[in-house]
Every structure is written in structure tokens, then in C-alpha cells.
Short mmCIF file of C-alpha atoms in Angstrom, two decimals:
data_model
loop_
_atom_site.label_atom_id
_atom_site.label_comp_id
_atom_site.label_asym_id
_atom_site.label_seq_id
_atom_site.Cartn_x
_atom_site.Cartn_y
_atom_site.Cartn_z
CA UNK A 27 10.88 -1.66 19.62
CA UNK A 28 7.61 0.11 18.86
CA UNK A 29 6.99 0.98 15.22
CA UNK A 30 8.30 4.30 14.02
CA UNK A 31 5.53 6.77 13.18
CA UNK A 32 4.47 6.66 9.56
CA UNK A 33 4.92 10.07 7.97
CA UNK A 34 1.69 11.87 7.17
CA UNK A 35 1.47 12.27 3.42
CA UNK A 36 -0.38 15.14 1.73
CA UNK A 37 -3.36 13.97 -0.27
CA UNK A 38 -1.72 15.34 -3.41
CA UNK A 39 1.56 13.43 -2.97
CA UNK A 40 2.31 11.05 -5.86
CA UNK A 41 1.71 7.33 -5.55
CA UNK A 42 4.16 5.39 -7.67
CA UNK A 43 3.58 1.98 -9.22
CA UNK A 44 6.02 -0.96 -9.07
CA UNK A 45 5.66 -4.02 -11.29
CA UNK A 46 7.65 -7.24 -11.37
CA UNK A 47 7.85 -8.53 -14.95
CA UNK A 48 9.64 -11.29 -16.80
CA UNK A 49 9.50 -12.49 -20.38
CA UNK A 50 9.85 -16.23 -19.93
CA UNK A 51 9.74 -16.67 -23.70
CA UNK A 52 13.10 -14.92 -24.21
CA UNK A 53 15.71 -17.41 -25.45
CA UNK A 54 18.69 -15.92 -23.61
CA UNK A 55 16.74 -15.64 -20.38
CA UNK A 56 15.59 -19.27 -20.73
CA UNK A 57 19.21 -20.37 -21.04
CA UNK A 58 20.02 -18.50 -17.83
CA UNK A 59 17.09 -20.17 -16.06
CA UNK A 60 18.10 -23.63 -17.33
CA UNK A 61 21.69 -23.14 -16.18
CA UNK A 62 20.52 -22.01 -12.75
CA UNK A 63 18.23 -25.04 -12.44
CA UNK A 64 21.13 -27.39 -13.20
CA UNK A 65 23.11 -25.87 -10.34
CA UNK A 66 20.37 -26.40 -7.74
CA UNK A 67 21.60 -28.83 -5.10
CA UNK A 68 19.68 -31.95 -4.12
CA UNK A 69 18.46 -30.43 -0.86
CA UNK A 70 17.32 -27.25 -2.56
CA UNK A 71 15.64 -29.28 -5.29
CA UNK A 72 13.65 -31.13 -2.62
CA UNK A 73 12.64 -27.78 -1.09
CA UNK A 74 11.45 -26.31 -4.40
CA UNK A 75 7.81 -25.30 -4.25
CA UNK A 76 5.16 -27.09 -6.28
CA UNK A 77 5.15 -25.32 -9.68
CA UNK A 78 8.22 -23.36 -8.58
CA UNK A 79 9.99 -23.81 -11.93
CA UNK A 80 7.28 -24.44 -14.52
CA UNK A 81 6.42 -22.52 -17.68
CA UNK A 82 3.31 -20.91 -16.22
CA UNK A 83 5.42 -19.29 -13.52
CA UNK A 84 7.32 -17.21 -16.08
CA UNK A 85 5.28 -17.25 -19.30
CA UNK A 86 4.54 -13.82 -20.76
CA UNK A 87 1.00 -13.43 -22.13
CA UNK A 88 1.23 -9.64 -22.46
CA UNK A 89 -0.42 -9.23 -19.05
CA UNK A 90 1.76 -6.21 -18.33
CA UNK A 91 0.55 -4.39 -21.46
CA UNK A 92 -3.07 -4.74 -20.36
CA UNK A 93 -2.39 -4.03 -16.70
CA UNK A 94 -0.76 -0.76 -17.76
CA UNK A 95 -3.77 0.06 -19.95
CA UNK A 96 -6.07 -0.59 -16.97
CA UNK A 97 -3.83 1.65 -14.86
CA UNK A 98 -4.14 4.48 -17.37
CA UNK A 99 -7.88 3.97 -17.70
CA UNK A 100 -8.76 3.77 -14.01
CA UNK A 101 -5.96 5.70 -12.29
CA UNK A 102 -4.53 8.25 -14.75
CA UNK A 103 -3.17 10.41 -11.89
CA UNK A 104 -0.72 7.73 -10.75
CA UNK A 105 2.91 8.60 -10.07
CA UNK A 106 5.94 7.13 -11.78
CA UNK A 107 5.83 3.53 -12.99
CA UNK A 108 8.81 1.25 -12.28
CA UNK A 109 9.06 -2.13 -14.00
CA UNK A 110 11.55 -4.40 -12.21
CA UNK A 111 13.00 -6.94 -14.64
CA UNK A 112 16.02 -9.10 -15.41
CA UNK A 113 17.58 -6.95 -18.12
CA UNK A 114 14.57 -7.28 -20.41
CA UNK A 115 12.38 -4.78 -22.25
CA UNK A 116 8.84 -5.46 -23.54
CA UNK A 117 8.96 -5.37 -27.35
CA UNK A 118 5.80 -3.22 -27.47
CA UNK A 119 6.89 -0.63 -24.89
CA UNK A 120 7.43 2.94 -26.08
CA UNK A 121 9.83 5.19 -24.19
CA UNK A 122 8.06 7.38 -21.64
CA UNK A 123 9.15 9.86 -19.00
CA UNK A 124 6.51 8.27 -16.74
CA UNK A 125 8.03 4.76 -16.79
CA UNK A 126 11.46 3.39 -15.84
CA UNK A 127 12.81 -0.12 -16.32
CA UNK A 128 14.74 -1.21 -13.21
CA UNK A 129 17.26 -3.99 -13.73
CA UNK A 130 17.69 -6.60 -11.00
CA UNK A 131 21.38 -5.66 -10.99
CA UNK A 132 20.47 -2.15 -9.83
CA UNK A 133 18.66 -3.45 -6.72
CA UNK A 134 20.11 -6.81 -5.77
CA UNK A 135 23.74 -7.68 -4.87
CA UNK A 136 25.50 -9.25 -7.84
CA UNK A 137 26.51 -12.35 -5.89
CA UNK A 138 22.81 -13.17 -5.28
CA UNK A 139 21.87 -13.16 -8.98
CA UNK A 140 20.24 -14.62 -10.95
CA UNK A 141 16.97 -15.03 -9.01
CA UNK A 142 13.78 -16.65 -10.29
CA UNK A 143 11.71 -16.37 -7.10
CA UNK A 144 9.42 -13.33 -7.03
CA UNK A 145 9.22 -13.57 -3.23
CA UNK A 146 12.95 -12.88 -3.11
CA UNK A 147 12.95 -10.14 -5.75
CA UNK A 148 10.02 -8.24 -4.20
CA UNK A 149 11.91 -7.93 -0.90
CA UNK A 150 14.13 -5.31 -2.59
CA UNK A 151 11.53 -3.10 -4.27
CA UNK A 152 11.59 -0.38 -1.58
CA UNK A 153 15.22 0.27 -2.54
CA UNK A 154 14.23 1.70 -5.92
CA UNK A 155 15.78 5.19 -6.01
CA UNK A 156 13.25 8.04 -5.85
CA UNK A 157 10.34 5.69 -5.11
CA UNK A 158 7.47 7.52 -3.41
CA UNK A 159 6.59 6.82 0.25
CA UNK A 160 3.19 5.46 -0.73
CA UNK A 161 3.19 3.10 -3.69
CA UNK A 162 1.33 0.19 -5.26
CA UNK A 163 3.15 -3.07 -5.87
CA UNK A 164 1.81 -5.21 -8.74
CA UNK A 165 2.45 -8.58 -10.18
CA UNK A 166 1.74 -8.18 -13.88
CA UNK A 167 -1.34 -10.43 -13.69
CA UNK A 168 -3.16 -7.99 -11.39
CA UNK A 169 -5.38 -5.24 -12.80
CA UNK A 170 -7.39 -2.30 -11.54
CA UNK A 171 -10.98 -2.83 -12.63
CA UNK A 172 -12.78 0.41 -11.74
CA UNK A 173 -11.98 4.11 -11.24
CA UNK A 174 -9.62 4.37 -8.27
CA UNK A 175 -10.13 6.55 -5.21
CA UNK A 176 -6.88 6.89 -3.27
CA UNK A 177 -8.80 6.96 0.02
CA UNK A 178 -10.01 3.42 -0.67
CA UNK A 179 -6.42 2.15 -0.51
CA UNK A 180 -4.49 4.57 1.74
CA UNK A 181 -5.45 6.38 4.92
CA UNK A 182 -3.58 9.05 6.87
CA UNK A 183 -1.28 6.65 8.71
CA UNK A 184 -1.31 3.51 6.62
CA UNK A 185 -2.91 1.25 4.04
CA UNK A 186 -6.02 -0.86 3.46
CA UNK A 187 -5.66 -4.56 2.65
CA UNK A 188 -8.12 -7.33 1.76
CA UNK A 189 -8.51 -11.01 2.57
CA UNK A 190 -8.84 -13.46 -0.28
CA UNK A 191 -11.83 -15.72 -0.80
CA UNK A 192 -9.68 -18.81 -0.33
CA UNK A 193 -10.28 -21.42 2.35
CA UNK A 194 -8.91 -21.12 5.88
CA UNK A 195 -5.19 -21.95 6.14
CA UNK A 196 -5.14 -24.92 8.51
CA UNK A 197 -2.24 -25.82 10.78
CA UNK A 198 0.89 -23.95 11.76
CA UNK A 199 3.68 -25.97 10.12
CA UNK A 200 4.75 -25.07 6.59
CA UNK A 201 3.57 -27.62 4.03
CA UNK A 202 5.53 -28.83 0.94
CA UNK A 203 2.41 -28.83 -1.24
CA UNK A 204 1.07 -25.43 -0.10
CA UNK A 205 1.11 -22.17 -2.03
CA UNK A 206 3.55 -19.41 -1.15
CA UNK A 207 0.70 -17.34 0.33
CA UNK A 208 -0.57 -20.24 2.46
CA UNK A 209 2.89 -20.92 3.84
CA UNK A 210 3.41 -17.19 4.17
CA UNK A 211 0.44 -17.11 6.53
CA UNK A 212 1.94 -19.92 8.60
CA UNK A 213 5.41 -18.34 8.69
CA UNK A 214 3.98 -14.99 9.75
CA UNK A 215 2.09 -16.67 12.57
CA UNK A 216 5.24 -18.41 13.84
CA UNK A 217 7.27 -15.20 13.81
CA UNK A 218 4.61 -12.91 15.28
CA UNK A 219 3.60 -15.42 17.97
CA UNK A 220 7.20 -15.38 19.18
CA UNK A 221 8.04 -11.70 18.78
CA UNK A 222 4.87 -9.64 18.97
CA UNK A 223 4.51 -9.79 22.75
CA UNK A 224 7.30 -7.23 23.17
CA UNK A 225 5.32 -4.72 21.07
CA UNK A 226 1.61 -5.44 21.20
CA UNK A 227 0.99 -8.21 23.71
CA UNK A 228 -0.72 -11.39 22.52
CA UNK A 229 -0.95 -11.78 18.76
CA UNK A 230 -4.29 -12.90 17.29
CA UNK A 231 -3.67 -14.59 13.95
CA UNK A 232 -6.25 -14.72 11.15
CA UNK A 233 -5.65 -18.01 9.27
CA UNK A 234 -6.36 -16.68 5.79
CA UNK A 235 -4.39 -15.43 2.80
CA UNK A 236 -4.49 -11.92 1.41
CA UNK A 237 -6.20 -11.19 -1.88
CA UNK A 238 -4.02 -11.24 -4.98
CA UNK A 239 -4.42 -7.52 -5.53
CA UNK A 240 -2.41 -4.43 -6.29
CA UNK A 241 -0.66 -4.06 -2.93
CA UNK A 242 -0.69 -0.60 -1.30
CA UNK A 243 2.60 -0.29 0.58
CA UNK A 244 4.70 2.23 2.49
CA UNK A 245 8.37 2.51 1.66
CA UNK A 246 9.28 3.49 5.23
CA UNK A 247 7.51 0.40 6.58
CA UNK A 248 9.54 -1.93 4.37
CA UNK A 249 12.77 -0.23 5.42
CA UNK A 250 11.75 -0.57 9.06
CA UNK A 251 10.91 -4.25 8.78
CA UNK A 252 14.13 -4.92 6.89
CA UNK A 253 15.74 -4.14 10.26
CA UNK A 254 13.07 -5.41 12.66
CA UNK A 255 12.67 -8.75 10.85
CA UNK A 256 16.17 -9.09 9.44
CA UNK A 257 15.99 -12.86 9.86
CA UNK A 258 12.94 -13.14 7.60
CA UNK A 259 14.45 -10.86 4.97
CA UNK A 260 17.69 -12.87 5.01
CA UNK A 261 15.69 -16.09 4.71
CA UNK A 262 13.59 -15.00 1.73
CA UNK A 263 16.71 -13.59 0.05
CA UNK A 264 18.43 -16.98 0.17
CA UNK A 265 16.42 -18.54 -2.66
CA UNK A 266 17.04 -18.88 -6.38
CA UNK A 267 13.76 -20.60 -7.26
CA UNK A 268 10.57 -20.50 -5.17
CA UNK A 269 10.87 -22.74 -2.12
CA UNK A 270 7.94 -24.04 -0.07
CA UNK A 271 10.03 -23.52 3.08
CA UNK A 272 10.81 -19.89 2.19
CA UNK A 273 7.50 -18.24 1.31
CA UNK A 274 6.75 -14.62 0.47
CA UNK A 275 6.99 -12.08 3.27
CA UNK A 276 6.10 -8.85 1.43
CA UNK A 277 2.70 -10.23 0.43
CA UNK A 278 1.91 -11.66 3.88
CA UNK A 279 4.18 -10.89 6.83
CA UNK A 280 4.56 -7.19 6.05
CA UNK A 281 0.78 -6.81 5.82
CA UNK A 282 0.13 -8.78 9.05
CA UNK A 283 2.75 -6.79 10.94
CA UNK A 284 1.10 -3.61 9.70
CA UNK A 285 -2.33 -4.87 10.83
CA UNK A 286 -0.99 -5.80 14.27
CA UNK A 287 0.57 -2.34 14.67
CA UNK A 288 -2.41 -0.35 13.36
CA UNK A 289 -0.61 0.67 10.20
CA UNK A 290 -3.08 -1.33 8.08
CA UNK A 291 -6.81 -1.92 8.16
CA UNK A 292 -8.95 -4.57 6.50
CA UNK A 293 -11.29 -3.40 3.76
CA UNK A 294 -13.69 -5.23 1.48
CA UNK A 295 -13.23 -4.81 -2.25
CA UNK A 296 -15.19 -6.09 -5.21
CA UNK A 297 -12.70 -8.43 -6.85
CA UNK A 298 -12.36 -11.53 -9.00
CA UNK A 299 -9.63 -14.14 -9.35
CA UNK A 300 -9.50 -15.98 -12.68
CA UNK A 301 -7.44 -19.17 -12.94
CA UNK A 302 -6.68 -20.04 -16.54
CA UNK A 303 -6.69 -23.73 -17.31
CA UNK A 304 -9.54 -24.48 -14.90
CA UNK A 305 -12.42 -26.52 -16.26
CA UNK A 306 -14.71 -23.51 -15.79
CA UNK A 307 -12.27 -20.97 -17.27
CA UNK A 308 -14.85 -19.79 -19.85
CA UNK A 309 -17.39 -19.18 -17.09
CA UNK A 310 -14.83 -17.19 -15.08
CA UNK A 311 -13.99 -15.03 -18.10
CA UNK A 312 -17.66 -14.39 -18.82
CA UNK A 313 -18.08 -13.22 -15.23
CA UNK A 314 -15.09 -10.92 -15.69
CA UNK A 315 -16.56 -9.37 -18.85
CA UNK A 316 -19.94 -8.91 -17.17
CA UNK A 317 -18.29 -7.04 -14.30
CA UNK A 318 -16.71 -4.37 -16.51
CA UNK A 319 -15.81 -1.29 -14.42
CA UNK A 320 -17.49 -2.82 -11.36
CA UNK A 321 -14.45 -4.60 -9.85
CA UNK A 322 -11.93 -2.72 -7.74
CA UNK A 323 -9.33 -5.17 -8.99
CA UNK A 324 -8.99 -8.59 -10.59
CA UNK A 325 -6.30 -11.15 -11.30
CA UNK A 326 -5.85 -13.45 -14.30
CA UNK A 327 -3.41 -16.09 -13.08
CA UNK A 328 -1.62 -18.33 -15.58
CA UNK A 329 -2.08 -21.82 -14.14
#
């Protein structure tokens, strides 16, 4: 079926913010994670992604606190903030009528919990009650880095997205040692090569990953694709821990489908990706400091 028309949104309509957040230092949560890991079957253990269950995947370095400060500094007119979390509350967070904590149990069927794969959890974010049609989806290690102009991220009928600076994603088969975004690119290609002809004719795939940015999204688009690509949503919702064979779809497939159907456009942004633990970490951080207020966004990834 052709895509449903995206509703035109008044320029003044609110744009909400959705974060995924976990405090991997919490003792009770760590027990839950350890118990879940013990129950992983041999086949699922073999399918677990590289670094799918390591400390850096869940460690809390107060990124959320600083991402929220950047949000207030560079986009003070944002809509409501929703923090999706597994029954946790940041110790430093003051109550606010502009922020709501959303428990996994309020979005995800109880028989699917607990989940430790962000690719699975993010497939439910459009179900947040009262979420605005246009919204930004953040991982807590992503930050706005300069004053935001809404027109740089949303246009009348869709969103703007950006390619990463990473190398070309070679091959079409999913790889056990690949990142979730790399395998997401491959999975999207497989699905769209097979299905896109009925909507748009031949599909031209770009073998790259998308930048690790605040993601501008449309709630109606996610609801539509939950039906159009029910097989992909069911697949990504089958995981407990990140699996190389079940990569993200919200941060790749959804964006590629939108590009193929003229609901998204590519845009260049000034951005920086910092990988902590790299040999040149200090150099990366110096570059980040030097670029104060000159980056549309940046990421500080705990590696």
C-alpha cells in the first residue's frame, strides 16, 4: 500500500523529546540483568551481538543530566520530555511538569520483560500516551551542540536525517561481528529490495549508516510501519539482549523507508562522534571543546 499522508503540522506545534535511559550501576537492576543472562539459551547466546552484554552498554556516566542541560540551553522551546526507563529514577532529577518517567511496564507487554536491548525497547516509543506527532528520539549519549532551528530537522511533510562518517557497509548478509547500525543497513536493504517494488519501483540502497544523532521522528510513521513491516517489528521485539541477527529498525529501517517514500530528506549537519577509550580520546575531547556551540549535535559513546 502507498504511505498514508503525513499530517501537516503547524510550525508552533510542540515537539516532544524521548530518551532511553538506564542506570547500569543500580544493584537491583544488575541482579535482574544477571538473572536474565543466566536464562539465555545456547542458541541465543551464540547470536548475542559483540558487546551486547558488557558494562559499557549500560554504564551510567550522568550523560542524561548533561544531555538535558544541552537541551535546555539550545532548544528551550521543546515540548514534553519523556524518559523511558526500567523502573528507575535518576538520583539528581527534580520533579518537573515538563518531564515524565515512563516505565517499560507501561509500554511493553509484561510477558516480554525484562529487556536489555535498546533496539527492542525503542520499537515501542511511539506508544507513549500523549506523545506529539513530531518528536526527537535520543539515546542519552547524544547532545544538541548549537541553537536549534526546527526547520533544520523537520519540514512540512517529514524529517531530515544525516549519514554518519563511518565507512561504507560492505555486503548484504548480516555479520556476527558488525554493529547494530551496520547490520541494520543490511537488513533494511534485504527487506526493501523485496518489498519496495510494490510501492516505489526499484529500490536504490545507500550502503552507509545513519549518524548517531537526536532522531527526528513522526509518531504516525512509526504506527504505520508497525503494520506495514509487522515482521520486522516482531523480529526486533523477540530479543532480550542485543543480537547481531536482530539489529535496530527504528534507527535504520524506519529512516530508509521514509527516504524511499519522500517522507525524509538527507541533510548535512556539523557533528562529532567521540569514542571514549580510544587511544586518541584526549584529542577527540579537545576537538569537542573547541567546537563549542558550533556543532548541531555530538555523541560521547562509552566504549
